[in-house]
PDB file of C-alpha atoms in Angstrom:
ATOM      1  CA  MET A   1      -0.189   0.753  -0.243  1.00 81.00           C
ATOM      2  CA  GLY A   2       2.703   2.526   0.849  1.00 94.00           C
ATOM      3  CA  VAL A   3       2.483   6.304   2.206  1.00 97.00           C
ATOM      4  CA  ILE A   4      -0.607   7.402  -0.290  1.00 97.00           C
ATOM      5  CA  LEU A   5      -0.178  10.727  -2.092  1.00 98.00           C
ATOM      6  CA  LYS A   6      -2.539  12.777  -3.707  1.00 98.00           C
ATOM      7  CA  PRO A   7      -1.809  15.825  -5.794  1.00 98.00           C
ATOM      8  CA  ILE A   8      -2.660  18.458  -4.691  1.00 98.00           C
ATOM      9  CA  ASP A   9      -4.269  21.457  -6.000  1.00 98.00           C
ATOM     10  CA  ILE A  10      -3.754  24.062  -8.018  1.00 98.00           C
ATOM     11  CA  VAL A  11      -5.521  27.810  -8.964  1.00 98.00           C
ATOM     12  CA  ASP A  12      -4.443  30.535 -10.688  1.00 98.00           C
ATOM     13  CA  ASP A  13      -6.207  32.823  -8.885  1.00 97.00           C
ATOM     14  CA  ILE A  14      -9.425  32.398  -6.368  1.00 98.00           C
ATOM     15  CA  THR A  15     -12.165  34.634  -5.071  1.00 97.00           C
ATOM     16  CA  LYS A  16     -12.377  34.469  -1.229  1.00 97.00           C
ATOM     17  CA  GLU A  17     -15.663  32.999  -1.099  1.00 97.00           C
ATOM     18  CA  GLU A  18     -14.524  30.104  -3.431  1.00 98.00           C
ATOM     19  CA  PHE A  19     -11.307  29.682  -1.139  1.00 98.00           C
ATOM     20  CA  PHE A  20     -13.668  30.568   2.685  1.00 97.00           C
ATOM     21  CA  GLU A  21     -15.993  27.463   0.943  1.00 98.00           C
ATOM     22  CA  LYS A  22     -12.508  24.975  -0.976  1.00 98.00           C
ATOM     23  CA  TYR A  23      -9.725  25.839   1.605  1.00 98.00           C
ATOM     24  CA  LEU A  24     -10.235  27.950   4.315  1.00 97.00           C
ATOM     25  CA  ARG A  25     -13.689  26.191   5.778  1.00 96.00           C
ATOM     26  CA  PRO A  26     -13.040  22.643   5.408  1.00 97.00           C
ATOM     27  CA  ARG A  27      -8.896  23.359   6.359  1.00 97.00           C
ATOM     28  CA  LYS A  28      -7.678  21.516   2.953  1.00 98.00           C
ATOM     29  CA  PRO A  29      -4.121  22.982   1.081  1.00 98.00           C
ATOM     30  CA  VAL A  30      -4.022  24.822  -2.580  1.00 98.00           C
ATOM     31  CA  VAL A  31      -0.919  26.234  -4.313  1.00 98.00           C
ATOM     32  CA  ILE A  32      -1.991  28.952  -5.865  1.00 98.00           C
ATOM     33  CA  LYS A  33       0.319  29.814  -8.684  1.00 98.00           C
ATOM     34  CA  ASN A  34      -0.172  34.077 -10.015  1.00 97.00           C
ATOM     35  CA  MET A  35      -0.987  35.326  -5.890  1.00 97.00           C
ATOM     36  CA  ALA A  36       2.864  36.817  -5.011  1.00 97.00           C
ATOM     37  CA  ARG A  37       2.706  37.875  -8.872  1.00 96.00           C
ATOM     38  CA  LYS A  38       1.558  40.705  -8.311  1.00 94.00           C
ATOM     39  CA  TRP A  39       3.935  41.627  -5.876  1.00 97.00           C
ATOM     40  CA  PRO A  40       7.125  43.111  -6.170  1.00 97.00           C
ATOM     41  CA  ALA A  41       9.378  40.532  -4.811  1.00 97.00           C
ATOM     42  CA  TYR A  42       8.113  38.690  -8.355  1.00 97.00           C
ATOM     43  CA  GLN A  43      10.262  40.099  -9.924  1.00 97.00           C
ATOM     44  CA  LYS A  44      12.558  41.783  -7.454  1.00 96.00           C
ATOM     45  CA  TRP A  45      13.808  38.300  -5.405  1.00 97.00           C
ATOM     46  CA  THR A  46      16.587  37.767  -6.792  1.00 96.00           C
ATOM     47  CA  MET A  47      19.747  35.797  -4.528  1.00 96.00           C
ATOM     48  CA  GLU A  48      21.824  38.968  -5.424  1.00 96.00           C
ATOM     49  CA  TYR A  49      18.626  41.142  -4.392  1.00 96.00           C
ATOM     50  CA  VAL A  50      18.159  39.672  -1.782  1.00 96.00           C
ATOM     51  CA  LYS A  51      21.794  39.534   0.343  1.00 95.00           C
ATOM     52  CA  GLU A  52      21.752  42.967  -1.097  1.00 94.00           C
ATOM     53  CA  ALA A  53      19.189  43.682   0.919  1.00 94.00           C
ATOM     54  CA  VAL A  54      20.607  41.835   4.009  1.00 94.00           C
ATOM     55  CA  GLY A  55      24.597  42.389   3.911  1.00 89.00           C
ATOM     56  CA  ASP A  56      26.954  40.893   5.650  1.00 88.00           C
ATOM     57  CA  VAL A  57      23.912  39.681   9.115  1.00 92.00           C
ATOM     58  CA  VAL A  58      25.774  36.543  10.621  1.00 94.00           C
ATOM     59  CA  VAL A  59      22.782  33.593  10.695  1.00 94.00           C
ATOM     60  CA  PRO A  60      22.628  30.773  12.594  1.00 93.00           C
ATOM     61  CA  LEU A  61      21.829  27.844  10.929  1.00 94.00           C
ATOM     62  CA  TYR A  62      20.618  24.375  10.698  1.00 92.00           C
ATOM     63  CA  ASP A  63      21.663  21.019   9.196  1.00 89.00           C
ATOM     64  CA  SER A  64      19.659  17.786   8.910  1.00 83.00           C
ATOM     65  CA  ALA A  65      21.166  15.750  11.663  1.00 79.00           C
ATOM     66  CA  LYS A  66      18.793  14.095  14.342  1.00 74.00           C
ATOM     67  CA  ALA A  67      18.227  16.753  17.414  1.00 68.00           C
ATOM     68  CA  ASP A  68      20.846  16.584  19.998  1.00 65.00           C
ATOM     69  CA  PRO A  69      18.312  15.187  23.078  1.00 57.00           C
ATOM     70  CA  ALA A  70      19.691  18.007  25.806  1.00 57.00           C
ATOM     71  CA  ALA A  71      19.452  21.314  23.046  1.00 61.00           C
ATOM     72  CA  PRO A  72      15.980  22.824  23.393  1.00 60.00           C
ATOM     73  CA  ILE A  73      13.949  22.550  19.940  1.00 61.00           C
ATOM     74  CA  ASN A  74      15.753  24.416  16.407  1.00 64.00           C
ATOM     75  CA  ALA A  75      19.091  24.957  18.110  1.00 72.00           C
ATOM     76  CA  PRO A  76      21.243  26.031  15.966  1.00 81.00           C
ATOM     77  CA  THR A  77      23.926  23.622  14.137  1.00 85.00           C
ATOM     78  CA  THR A  78      26.396  26.556  12.947  1.00 91.00           C
ATOM     79  CA  GLU A  79      26.534  30.343  12.392  1.00 94.00           C
ATOM     80  CA  MET A  80      27.426  32.035   8.504  1.00 94.00           C
ATOM     81  CA  LYS A  81      27.611  35.770   7.460  1.00 95.00           C
ATOM     82  CA  PHE A  82      24.570  35.377   5.331  1.00 95.00           C
ATOM     83  CA  GLY A  83      25.840  36.627   1.867  1.00 95.00           C
ATOM     84  CA  ASP A  84      28.582  34.063   2.429  1.00 96.00           C
ATOM     85  CA  TYR A  85      26.029  31.680   2.723  1.00 96.00           C
ATOM     86  CA  ILE A  86      24.031  32.449  -0.188  1.00 96.00           C
ATOM     87  CA  ASP A  87      27.357  32.446  -1.923  1.00 97.00           C
ATOM     88  CA  LEU A  88      27.484  28.842  -1.352  1.00 97.00           C
ATOM     89  CA  ILE A  89      23.552  27.807  -1.831  1.00 97.00           C
ATOM     90  CA  GLN A  90      24.437  29.028  -5.344  1.00 96.00           C
ATOM     91  CA  ARG A  91      27.189  27.057  -5.755  1.00 96.00           C
ATOM     92  CA  GLU A  92      26.492  23.480  -4.492  1.00 96.00           C
ATOM     93  CA  PRO A  93      24.412  21.368  -2.377  1.00 96.00           C
ATOM     94  CA  THR A  94      24.455  21.978   1.238  1.00 95.00           C
ATOM     95  CA  ASP A  95      21.951  20.064   3.662  1.00 94.00           C
ATOM     96  CA  LEU A  96      22.543  23.853   5.750  1.00 95.00           C
ATOM     97  CA  ARG A  97      19.043  25.746   5.706  1.00 95.00           C
ATOM     98  CA  ILE A  98      18.408  28.903   7.697  1.00 95.00           C
ATOM     99  CA  PHE A  99      15.161  28.340   9.519  1.00 90.00           C
ATOM    100  CA  PHE A 100      12.378  31.646  10.375  1.00 90.00           C
ATOM    101  CA  PHE A 101      14.564  34.719   9.752  1.00 92.00           C
ATOM    102  CA  ASP A 102      12.981  37.659  10.424  1.00 92.00           C
ATOM    103  CA  PRO A 103      12.868  40.629   7.843  1.00 90.00           C
ATOM    104  CA  ILE A 104      11.165  42.809   9.735  1.00 88.00           C
ATOM    105  CA  LYS A 105      14.737  42.564  12.667  1.00 89.00           C
ATOM    106  CA  LYS A 106      17.630  41.884   9.881  1.00 88.00           C
ATOM    107  CA  ALA A 107      15.912  43.256   6.240  1.00 91.00           C
ATOM    108  CA  ASN A 108      13.711  45.795   6.930  1.00 89.00           C
ATOM    109  CA  LYS A 109      13.574  46.999   3.173  1.00 90.00           C
ATOM    110  CA  LEU A 110      11.992  43.642   2.068  1.00 94.00           C
ATOM    111  CA  LEU A 111       8.823  44.608   3.573  1.00 93.00           C
ATOM    112  CA  ASP A 112       7.890  46.812   0.600  1.00 94.00           C
ATOM    113  CA  ASP A 113       7.787  43.572  -1.626  1.00 96.00           C
ATOM    114  CA  TYR A 114       4.471  41.546  -0.505  1.00 96.00           C
ATOM    115  CA  ILE A 115       1.532  41.644   0.312  1.00 95.00           C
ATOM    116  CA  SER A 116      -0.706  39.658   2.212  1.00 95.00           C
ATOM    117  CA  PRO A 117      -3.900  38.025   0.822  1.00 96.00           C
ATOM    118  CA  LYS A 118      -5.726  40.261   2.687  1.00 96.00           C
ATOM    119  CA  GLU A 119      -8.772  39.713   0.288  1.00 96.00           C
ATOM    120  CA  LEU A 120      -8.972  35.932   1.143  1.00 97.00           C
ATOM    121  CA  MET A 121      -9.102  36.012   5.493  1.00 96.00           C
ATOM    122  CA  GLY A 122      -7.809  37.854   7.796  1.00 94.00           C
ATOM    123  CA  GLY A 123      -6.216  37.251  11.016  1.00 94.00           C
ATOM    124  CA  PHE A 124      -2.375  38.055   8.946  1.00 94.00           C
ATOM    125  CA  LEU A 125       0.427  38.461  11.773  1.00 91.00           C
ATOM    126  CA  ASP A 126       1.835  40.778   9.973  1.00 90.00           C
ATOM    127  CA  LYS A 127       4.544  41.332  12.501  1.00 88.00           C
ATOM    128  CA  TYR A 128       5.313  37.665  12.392  1.00 88.00           C
ATOM    129  CA  PRO A 129       7.105  36.724   8.374  1.00 92.00           C
ATOM    130  CA  SER A 130       9.100  34.200   8.182  1.00 95.00           C
ATOM    131  CA  MET A 131      11.209  34.017   5.428  1.00 96.00           C
ATOM    132  CA  PHE A 132      13.732  30.284   5.037  1.00 97.00           C
ATOM    133  CA  PHE A 133      16.328  29.845   2.287  1.00 97.00           C
ATOM    134  CA  GLY A 134      18.104  26.420   2.194  1.00 97.00           C
ATOM    135  CA  GLY A 135      20.923  24.875  -0.271  1.00 96.00           C
ATOM    136  CA  LYS A 136      20.636  22.025  -2.799  1.00 96.00           C
ATOM    137  CA  GLY A 137      19.002  18.842  -1.407  1.00 95.00           C
ATOM    138  CA  SER A 138      18.183  20.062   2.187  1.00 95.00           C
ATOM    139  CA  VAL A 139      15.524  18.974   3.853  1.00 95.00           C
ATOM    140  CA  THR A 140      12.550  20.499   6.520  1.00 93.00           C
ATOM    141  CA  PHE A 141      11.734  17.563   9.157  1.00 92.00           C
ATOM    142  CA  LEU A 142       8.833  16.736   9.201  1.00 96.00           C
ATOM    143  CA  HIS A 143       6.180  18.950  11.421  1.00 96.00           C
ATOM    144  CA  PHE A 144       3.512  21.126  12.512  1.00 97.00           C
ATOM    145  CA  ASP A 145       3.708  24.026  13.401  1.00 95.00           C
ATOM    146  CA  ILE A 146       3.603  24.912  17.108  1.00 94.00           C
ATOM    147  CA  ASP A 147       1.614  28.025  16.963  1.00 94.00           C
ATOM    148  CA  LEU A 148      -1.485  26.525  14.853  1.00 96.00           C
ATOM    149  CA  ALA A 149      -1.953  29.754  12.650  1.00 96.00           C
ATOM    150  CA  HIS A 150      -2.982  28.760   8.596  1.00 97.00           C
ATOM    151  CA  ILE A 151       0.678  29.594   6.269  1.00 97.00           C
ATOM    152  CA  PHE A 152       1.531  30.766   3.255  1.00 98.00           C
ATOM    153  CA  HIS A 153       4.201  29.647   2.221  1.00 98.00           C
ATOM    154  CA  THR A 154       5.377  32.214  -1.167  1.00 98.00           C
ATOM    155  CA  HIS A 155       8.564  30.649  -2.872  1.00 98.00           C
ATOM    156  CA  PHE A 156      10.877  31.938  -4.952  1.00 98.00           C
ATOM    157  CA  ASN A 157      14.600  30.793  -7.369  1.00 96.00           C
ATOM    158  CA  GLY A 158      13.947  27.230  -7.359  1.00 96.00           C
ATOM    159  CA  ARG A 159      12.342  24.562  -6.828  1.00 98.00           C
ATOM    160  CA  LYS A 160      10.882  22.826  -3.188  1.00 98.00           C
ATOM    161  CA  HIS A 161       9.166  19.466  -2.551  1.00 98.00           C
ATOM    162  CA  VAL A 162       6.149  19.553  -0.756  1.00 98.00           C
ATOM    163  CA  LEU A 163       4.554  16.460   1.238  1.00 98.00           C
ATOM    164  CA  LEU A 164       1.659  17.931   3.518  1.00 98.00           C
ATOM    165  CA  PHE A 165      -0.110  15.473   5.322  1.00 98.00           C
ATOM    166  CA  ASP A 166      -3.106  16.283   7.768  1.00 98.00           C
ATOM    167  CA  TYR A 167      -3.138  16.503  11.765  1.00 97.00           C
ATOM    168  CA  LYS A 168      -4.798  13.766  11.808  1.00 97.00           C
ATOM    169  CA  TRP A 169      -1.688  11.116  10.968  1.00 98.00           C
ATOM    170  CA  LYS A 170      -0.269  12.794  13.814  1.00 98.00           C
ATOM    171  CA  ASP A 171       0.101   9.120  15.504  1.00 98.00           C
ATOM    172  CA  ARG A 172       0.644   7.513  13.171  1.00 98.00           C
ATOM    173  CA  LEU A 173       3.363   9.496  11.701  1.00 98.00           C
ATOM    174  CA  TYR A 174       4.925   8.605  15.067  1.00 98.00           C
ATOM    175  CA  LYS A 175       4.261  12.310  16.923  1.00 97.00           C
ATOM    176  CA  LEU A 176       6.959  12.518  19.835  1.00 96.00           C
ATOM    177  CA  PRO A 177       5.091  13.215  22.768  1.00 96.00           C
ATOM    178  CA  TYR A 178       5.710  17.121  23.876  1.00 95.00           C
ATOM    179  CA  ALA A 179       6.581  18.208  20.798  1.00 93.00           C
ATOM    180  CA  THR A 180       5.250  18.935  17.568  1.00 95.00           C
ATOM    181  CA  TYR A 181       7.613  17.172  15.085  1.00 94.00           C
ATOM    182  CA  ALA A 182       7.651  13.338  14.603  1.00 95.00           C
ATOM    183  CA  LEU A 183      10.494  10.714  14.828  1.00 94.00           C
ATOM    184  CA  GLU A 184      13.245  11.116  13.243  1.00 92.00           C
ATOM    185  CA  ASP A 185      15.192   7.905  12.521  1.00 92.00           C
ATOM    186  CA  TYR A 186      12.322   7.113   9.398  1.00 95.00           C
ATOM    187  CA  ASP A 187      13.103   9.109   5.925  1.00 95.00           C
ATOM    188  CA  ILE A 188       9.285   9.674   4.585  1.00 96.00           C
ATOM    189  CA  GLU A 189       9.966  10.538   1.232  1.00 95.00           C
ATOM    190  CA  ASN A 190      11.433   7.242   1.466  1.00 95.00           C
ATOM    191  CA  PRO A 191       9.935   5.374   4.583  1.00 95.00           C
ATOM    192  CA  ASP A 192      11.064   1.963   6.162  1.00 95.00           C
ATOM    193  CA  PHE A 193       7.616  -0.058   6.424  1.00 97.00           C
ATOM    194  CA  LYS A 194       9.646  -2.881   7.795  1.00 96.00           C
ATOM    195  CA  ASN A 195      10.542  -0.856  11.107  1.00 96.00           C
ATOM    196  CA  PHE A 196       7.990   1.828  11.138  1.00 98.00           C
ATOM    197  CA  PRO A 197       4.777   0.315  10.109  1.00 98.00           C
ATOM    198  CA  ALA A 198       2.426   2.119  10.986  1.00 98.00           C
ATOM    199  CA  LEU A 199       3.221   4.829   7.927  1.00 98.00           C
ATOM    200  CA  ASP A 200       1.909   2.022   5.771  1.00 97.00           C
ATOM    201  CA  GLY A 201      -1.582   3.536   4.028  1.00 97.00           C
ATOM    202  CA  VAL A 202      -1.135   6.829   5.550  1.00 98.00           C
ATOM    203  CA  GLU A 203      -2.415   9.318   3.593  1.00 98.00           C
ATOM    204  CA  GLY A 204      -0.601  12.635   1.972  1.00 98.00           C
ATOM    205  CA  ILE A 205      -0.757  15.666  -0.521  1.00 98.00           C
ATOM    206  CA  GLU A 206       1.648  15.685  -2.766  1.00 98.00           C
ATOM    207  CA  CYS A 207       3.249  19.354  -4.319  1.00 97.00           C
ATOM    208  CA  PHE A 208       6.135  20.801  -5.896  1.00 98.00           C
ATOM    209  CA  LEU A 209       5.988  25.170  -5.716  1.00 98.00           C
ATOM    210  CA  GLU A 210       8.564  26.969  -8.275  1.00 98.00           C
ATOM    211  CA  HIS A 211       8.848  30.756  -8.666  1.00 98.00           C
ATOM    212  CA  GLY A 212       6.347  33.087  -7.545  1.00 98.00           C
ATOM    213  CA  ASP A 213       3.818  29.674  -6.149  1.00 98.00           C
ATOM    214  CA  THR A 214       1.820  30.365  -3.231  1.00 98.00           C
ATOM    215  CA  LEU A 215       1.425  27.372  -0.541  1.00 98.00           C
ATOM    216  CA  PHE A 216      -1.549  27.669   1.401  1.00 98.00           C
ATOM    217  CA  MET A 217      -1.428  25.416   4.309  1.00 98.00           C
ATOM    218  CA  PRO A 218      -4.415  25.019   7.017  1.00 98.00           C
ATOM    219  CA  THR A 219      -3.842  25.026  10.592  1.00 97.00           C
ATOM    220  CA  GLY A 220      -2.077  21.898  12.228  1.00 96.00           C
ATOM    221  CA  TRP A 221      -0.699  20.372   9.003  1.00 98.00           C
ATOM    222  CA  TRP A 222       2.331  18.680   8.898  1.00 98.00           C
ATOM    223  CA  HIS A 223       4.862  19.318   6.691  1.00 98.00           C
ATOM    224  CA  TRP A 224       7.925  17.886   5.013  1.00 98.00           C
ATOM    225  CA  MET A 225      10.138  19.952   2.027  1.00 97.00           C
ATOM    226  CA  LYS A 226      13.363  19.361   0.308  1.00 97.00           C
ATOM    227  CA  TYR A 227      15.094  22.338  -1.972  1.00 97.00           C
ATOM    228  CA  LEU A 228      15.520  20.980  -4.999  1.00 98.00           C
ATOM    229  CA  ASP A 229      17.223  24.022  -6.130  1.00 97.00           C
ATOM    230  CA  GLY A 230      19.596  26.354  -3.792  1.00 97.00           C
ATOM    231  CA  SER A 231      16.171  28.904  -3.200  1.00 97.00           C
ATOM    232  CA  PHE A 232      14.428  30.799  -0.009  1.00 97.00           C
ATOM    233  CA  SER A 233      10.551  30.779   0.254  1.00 98.00           C
ATOM    234  CA  ILE A 234       8.961  33.270   2.966  1.00 97.00           C
ATOM    235  CA  SER A 235       5.688  32.688   5.684  1.00 97.00           C
ATOM    236  CA  LEU A 236       2.725  35.309   5.661  1.00 97.00           C
ATOM    237  CA  ARG A 237       0.191  33.590   9.447  1.00 96.00           C
ATOM    238  CA  ALA A 238      -2.955  34.462  10.150  1.00 96.00           C
ATOM    239  CA  TRP A 239      -5.162  33.475  12.919  1.00 94.00           C
ATOM    240  CA  ASP A 240      -7.213  30.755  12.588  1.00 94.00           C
ATOM    241  CA  LYS A 241     -11.004  32.161  13.907  1.00 92.00           C
ATOM    242  CA  SER A 242     -11.135  29.538  16.277  1.00 93.00           C
ATOM    243  CA  TRP A 243     -10.668  30.461  20.381  1.00 94.00           C
ATOM    244  CA  ALA A 244     -10.287  26.719  20.567  1.00 94.00           C
ATOM    245  CA  VAL A 245      -6.957  27.003  18.548  1.00 95.00           C
ATOM    246  CA  LYS A 246      -5.958  30.258  19.421  1.00 93.00           C
ATOM    247  CA  ALA A 247      -5.674  28.534  23.131  1.00 95.00           C
ATOM    248  CA  ASN A 248      -4.448  25.112  21.940  1.00 94.00           C
ATOM    249  CA  SER A 249      -1.438  27.929  20.069  1.00 95.00           C
ATOM    250  CA  LEU A 250      -0.326  29.476  23.386  1.00 93.00           C
ATOM    251  CA  TRP A 251      -0.325  26.258  25.218  1.00 95.00           C
ATOM    252  CA  ASN A 252       2.247  25.135  22.813  1.00 94.00           C
ATOM    253  CA  LEU A 253       4.160  28.077  23.006  1.00 94.00           C
ATOM    254  CA  THR A 254       4.322  28.399  26.715  1.00 93.00           C
ATOM    255  CA  VAL A 255       3.294  25.630  28.826  1.00 95.00           C
ATOM    256  CA  GLN A 256       4.698  22.330  26.511  1.00 94.00           C
ATOM    257  CA  ARG A 257       7.604  23.932  25.355  1.00 92.00           C
ATOM    258  CA  ASN A 258       9.233  24.979  28.416  1.00 93.00           C
ATOM    259  CA  PHE A 259       8.469  21.573  30.313  1.00 94.00           C
ATOM    260  CA  ASP A 260       9.624  20.423  26.938  1.00 92.00           C
ATOM    261  CA  ASN A 261      13.338  22.112  27.056  1.00 89.00           C
ATOM    262  CA  PHE A 262      13.192  20.955  30.833  1.00 92.00           C
ATOM    263  CA  MET A 263      13.072  17.966  30.993  1.00 93.00           C
ATOM    264  CA  LYS A 264      15.729  17.699  28.044  1.00 88.00           C
ATOM    265  CA  GLY A 265      17.627  19.753  30.009  1.00 87.00           C
ATOM    266  CA  ARG A 266      17.455  17.265  32.859  1.00 91.00           C
ATOM    267  CA  PHE A 267      16.792  14.415  31.709  1.00 92.00           C
ATOM    268  CA  LYS A 268      18.886  14.302  28.329  1.00 89.00           C
ATOM    269  CA  LYS A 269      18.662  10.786  26.858  1.00 90.00           C
ATOM    270  CA  ARG A 270      16.837   9.430  29.422  1.00 94.00           C
ATOM    271  CA  TYR A 271      13.921  11.794  28.190  1.00 94.00           C
ATOM    272  CA  MET A 272      13.922  11.794  24.420  1.00 92.00           C
ATOM    273  CA  ASP A 273      14.513   8.050  24.946  1.00 94.00           C
ATOM    274  CA  TRP A 274      11.117   7.390  26.572  1.00 96.00           C
ATOM    275  CA  LYS A 275       9.628  10.002  24.007  1.00 95.00           C
ATOM    276  CA  GLU A 276      10.995   7.840  21.498  1.00 95.00           C
ATOM    277  CA  LYS A 277       9.560   4.714  22.837  1.00 96.00           C
ATOM    278  CA  LYS A 278       6.094   6.680  23.541  1.00 97.00           C
ATOM    279  CA  ALA A 279       5.646   7.557  19.636  1.00 97.00           C
ATOM    280  CA  ILE A 280       6.040   4.078  18.641  1.00 97.00           C
ATOM    281  CA  GLU A 281       3.495   2.470  21.287  1.00 98.00           C
ATOM    282  CA  ARG A 282       1.150   5.656  19.957  1.00 98.00           C
ATOM    283  CA  ALA A 283       1.923   4.395  16.158  1.00 98.00           C
ATOM    284  CA  ASN A 284       1.280   1.170  16.776  1.00 97.00           C
ATOM    285  CA  TYR A 285      -1.773   1.042  18.671  1.00 98.00           C
ATOM    286  CA  ALA A 286      -3.142   3.171  15.975  1.00 98.00           C
ATOM    287  CA  LEU A 287      -2.076   1.537  13.239  1.00 97.00           C
ATOM    288  CA  LYS A 288      -3.781  -1.830  15.293  1.00 96.00           C
ATOM    289  CA  ARG A 289      -7.053  -0.123  14.997  1.00 96.00           C
ATOM    290  CA  GLY A 290      -7.334   1.139  11.882  1.00 95.00           C
ATOM    291  CA  LEU A 291      -6.566   4.887  13.058  1.00 95.00           C
ATOM    292  CA  PRO A 292      -7.744   7.512  11.943  1.00 96.00           C
ATOM    293  CA  LYS A 293     -11.230   6.799  11.152  1.00 84.00           C
TER     294      LYS A 293
END
């Protein structure tokens, strides 16, 4: 059976009414081709342009290695001047990525180049745009965003491979307790069903982003991303109207994250071993029960 992947819906343009009925209300992903073509960024955001806009700011970099049990989530691997990093990802493959780069703090000039799609929905967190850069072959591990926002993710200067899974598959994806990411011992692109049998039959959505494509990811959707070229993206976030989702987001960002970091620091490998064991137990249970239904 394997992992069952369906192609994502793709539209050139969409009205507010169509977006609400077909994608926002049912919380279904979609790629919008023409949204960013109306932005100055569509023409301006070359590698050289962002390199000049950011300058020699030193940025933290992340790789694809399994997380250190004692380190907080999203702890960087190394650091480099931004310009040197842009030269690197244009020159050769690398698994080094820039994660959650903040253009407001680092490159205010870039804020004039994009437009939040408020004609489609409200609730945009305009003070919190995030940019992501990756070298050819670099991978963003399977996770869902801790703040549970709706995300409009627009890609530039290359291609990106994306796999998406509804939140309901969390146990079958080996979600770690007190975390928003999955067990890192398997490759969702090439699953090992012998050692991770719960992945067999998981249903998801596959898409390939090109320059200027915007991916709408509803709240709670799991995503895995692979840079097929040295390239970058910007994510614009919007709150869901549900107060239950907002409360869950606040819990994740405060209580859960702080508890998890405390336990990692105190018990290190012992705590991580327990988390991984529990993820496997829950996955096997969900598989045995045929969940989700």
